[in-house]
mmCIF file of C-alpha atoms in Angstrom:
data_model
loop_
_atom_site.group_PDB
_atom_site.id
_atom_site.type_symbol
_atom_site.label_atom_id
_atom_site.label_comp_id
_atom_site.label_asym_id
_atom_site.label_seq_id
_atom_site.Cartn_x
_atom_site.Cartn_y
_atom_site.Cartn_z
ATOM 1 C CA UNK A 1 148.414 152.352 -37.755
ATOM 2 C CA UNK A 2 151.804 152.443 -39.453
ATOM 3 C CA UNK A 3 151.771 153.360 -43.044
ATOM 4 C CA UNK A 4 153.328 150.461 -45.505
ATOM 5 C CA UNK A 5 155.999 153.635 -46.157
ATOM 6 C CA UNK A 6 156.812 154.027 -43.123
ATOM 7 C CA UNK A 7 157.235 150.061 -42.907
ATOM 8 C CA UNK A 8 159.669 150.282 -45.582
ATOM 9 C CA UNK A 9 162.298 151.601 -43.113
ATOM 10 C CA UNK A 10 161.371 151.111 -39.641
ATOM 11 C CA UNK A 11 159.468 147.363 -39.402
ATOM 12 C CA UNK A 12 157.640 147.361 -35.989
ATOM 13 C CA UNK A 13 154.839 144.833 -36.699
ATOM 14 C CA UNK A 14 154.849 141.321 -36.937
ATOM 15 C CA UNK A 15 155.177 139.810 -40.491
ATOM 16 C CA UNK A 16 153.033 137.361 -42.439
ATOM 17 C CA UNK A 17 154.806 135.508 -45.464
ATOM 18 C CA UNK A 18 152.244 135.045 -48.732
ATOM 19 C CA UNK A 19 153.692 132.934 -51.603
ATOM 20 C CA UNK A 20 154.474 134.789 -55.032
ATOM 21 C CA UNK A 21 150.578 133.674 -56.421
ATOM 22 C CA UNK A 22 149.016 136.024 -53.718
ATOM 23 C CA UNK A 23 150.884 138.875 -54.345
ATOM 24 C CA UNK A 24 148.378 140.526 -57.341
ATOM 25 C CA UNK A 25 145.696 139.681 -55.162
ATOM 26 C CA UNK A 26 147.129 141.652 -51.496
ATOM 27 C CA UNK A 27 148.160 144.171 -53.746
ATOM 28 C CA UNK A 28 144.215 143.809 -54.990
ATOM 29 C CA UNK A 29 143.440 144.679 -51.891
ATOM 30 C CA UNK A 30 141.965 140.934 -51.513
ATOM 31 C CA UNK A 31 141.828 139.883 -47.879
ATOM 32 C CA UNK A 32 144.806 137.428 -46.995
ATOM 33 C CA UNK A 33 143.987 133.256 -47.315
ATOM 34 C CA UNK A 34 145.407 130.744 -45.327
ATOM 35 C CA UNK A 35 146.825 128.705 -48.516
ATOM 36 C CA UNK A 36 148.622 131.973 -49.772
ATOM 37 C CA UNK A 37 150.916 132.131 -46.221
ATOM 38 C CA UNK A 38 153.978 130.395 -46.007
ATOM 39 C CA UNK A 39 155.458 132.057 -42.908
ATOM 40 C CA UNK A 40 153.919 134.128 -40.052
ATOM 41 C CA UNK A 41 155.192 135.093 -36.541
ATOM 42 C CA UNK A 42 154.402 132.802 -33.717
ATOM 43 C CA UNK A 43 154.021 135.865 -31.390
ATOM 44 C CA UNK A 44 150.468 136.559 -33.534
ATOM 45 C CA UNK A 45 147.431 137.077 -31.113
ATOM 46 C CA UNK A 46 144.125 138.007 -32.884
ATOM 47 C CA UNK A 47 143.236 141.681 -33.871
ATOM 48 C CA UNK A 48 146.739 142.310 -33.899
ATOM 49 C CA UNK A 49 148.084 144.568 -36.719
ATOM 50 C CA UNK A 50 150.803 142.622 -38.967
ATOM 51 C CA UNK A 51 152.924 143.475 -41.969
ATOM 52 C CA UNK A 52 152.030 141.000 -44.892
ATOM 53 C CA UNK A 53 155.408 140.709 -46.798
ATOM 54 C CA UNK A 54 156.498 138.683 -50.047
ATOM 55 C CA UNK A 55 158.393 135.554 -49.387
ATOM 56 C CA UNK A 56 161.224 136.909 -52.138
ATOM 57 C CA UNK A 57 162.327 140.317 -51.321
ATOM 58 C CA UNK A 58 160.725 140.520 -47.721
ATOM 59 C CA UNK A 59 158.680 144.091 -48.891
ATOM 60 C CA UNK A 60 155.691 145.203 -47.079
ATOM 61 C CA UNK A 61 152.463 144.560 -49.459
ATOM 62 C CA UNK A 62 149.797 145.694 -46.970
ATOM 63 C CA UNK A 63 149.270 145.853 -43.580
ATOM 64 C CA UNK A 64 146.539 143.741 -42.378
ATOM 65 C CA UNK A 65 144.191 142.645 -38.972
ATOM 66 C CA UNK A 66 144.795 138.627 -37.799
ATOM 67 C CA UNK A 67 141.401 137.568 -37.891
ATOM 68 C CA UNK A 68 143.145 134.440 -35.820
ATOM 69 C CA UNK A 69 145.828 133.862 -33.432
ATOM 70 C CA UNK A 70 149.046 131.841 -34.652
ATOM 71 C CA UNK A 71 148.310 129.011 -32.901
ATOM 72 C CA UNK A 72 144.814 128.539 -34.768
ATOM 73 C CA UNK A 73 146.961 129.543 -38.034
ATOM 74 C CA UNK A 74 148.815 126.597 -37.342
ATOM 75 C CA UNK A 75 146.151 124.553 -37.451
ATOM 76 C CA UNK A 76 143.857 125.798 -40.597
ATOM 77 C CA UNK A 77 144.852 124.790 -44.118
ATOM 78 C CA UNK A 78 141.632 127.218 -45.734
ATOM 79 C CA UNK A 79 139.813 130.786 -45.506
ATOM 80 C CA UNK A 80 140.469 134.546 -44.904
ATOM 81 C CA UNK A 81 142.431 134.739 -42.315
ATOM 82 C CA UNK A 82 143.518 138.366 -42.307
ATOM 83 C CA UNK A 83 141.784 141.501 -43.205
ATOM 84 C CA UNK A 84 143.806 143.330 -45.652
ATOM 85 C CA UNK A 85 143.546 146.999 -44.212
ATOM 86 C CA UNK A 86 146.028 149.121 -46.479
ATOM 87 C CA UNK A 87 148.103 147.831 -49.538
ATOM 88 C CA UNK A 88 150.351 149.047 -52.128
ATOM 89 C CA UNK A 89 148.439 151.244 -54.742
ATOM 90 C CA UNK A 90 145.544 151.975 -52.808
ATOM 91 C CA UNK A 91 144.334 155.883 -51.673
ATOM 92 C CA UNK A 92 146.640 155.853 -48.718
ATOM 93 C CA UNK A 93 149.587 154.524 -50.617
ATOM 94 C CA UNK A 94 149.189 157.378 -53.375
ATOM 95 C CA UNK A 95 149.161 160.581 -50.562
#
């Protein structure tokens, strides 16, 4: 698993798109709802490992697990969808 450093400079997972009201929550480490996402890859399959970036400035917040595949994103409008894994501030973050 990539490290949200390293995904500061070399972006090799797919990206999820929350809205500027999740951000203090991802960065929470709060797992990622489907009302907070305003983008995501189409390419998503579930369990796969995906950047979580703000819809502003495009910077990685965490790296989550799709608890769903895009095509049942598509179709949700509530609940967790991805498993927030490593964020900004946490233990990792701080090595």
């Amino acid at each position: 698993i990539p490290t949200l450093k390293f995904l500061q400079k070399n972006q090799v997972l797919k990206k999820v798109v929350v809205d500027m009201g999740a951000i203090k929550f991802v960065v929470s480490g709060a797992d990622i709802m489907r009302p907070g996402i305003t983008e995501f890859d189409d390419n998503i399959v579930k369990d796969d490992l995906v950047c979580i970036v703000d819809e502003v400035n495009r910077k990685p917040l965490a790296i989550g697990k799709a608890l769903f595949s895009a095509t049942e994103l598509e179709n949700m409008d509530k609940g967790k969808v991805i498993k927030n894994i490593h964020y900004v501030g946490d233990d990792l973050w701080k090595v």
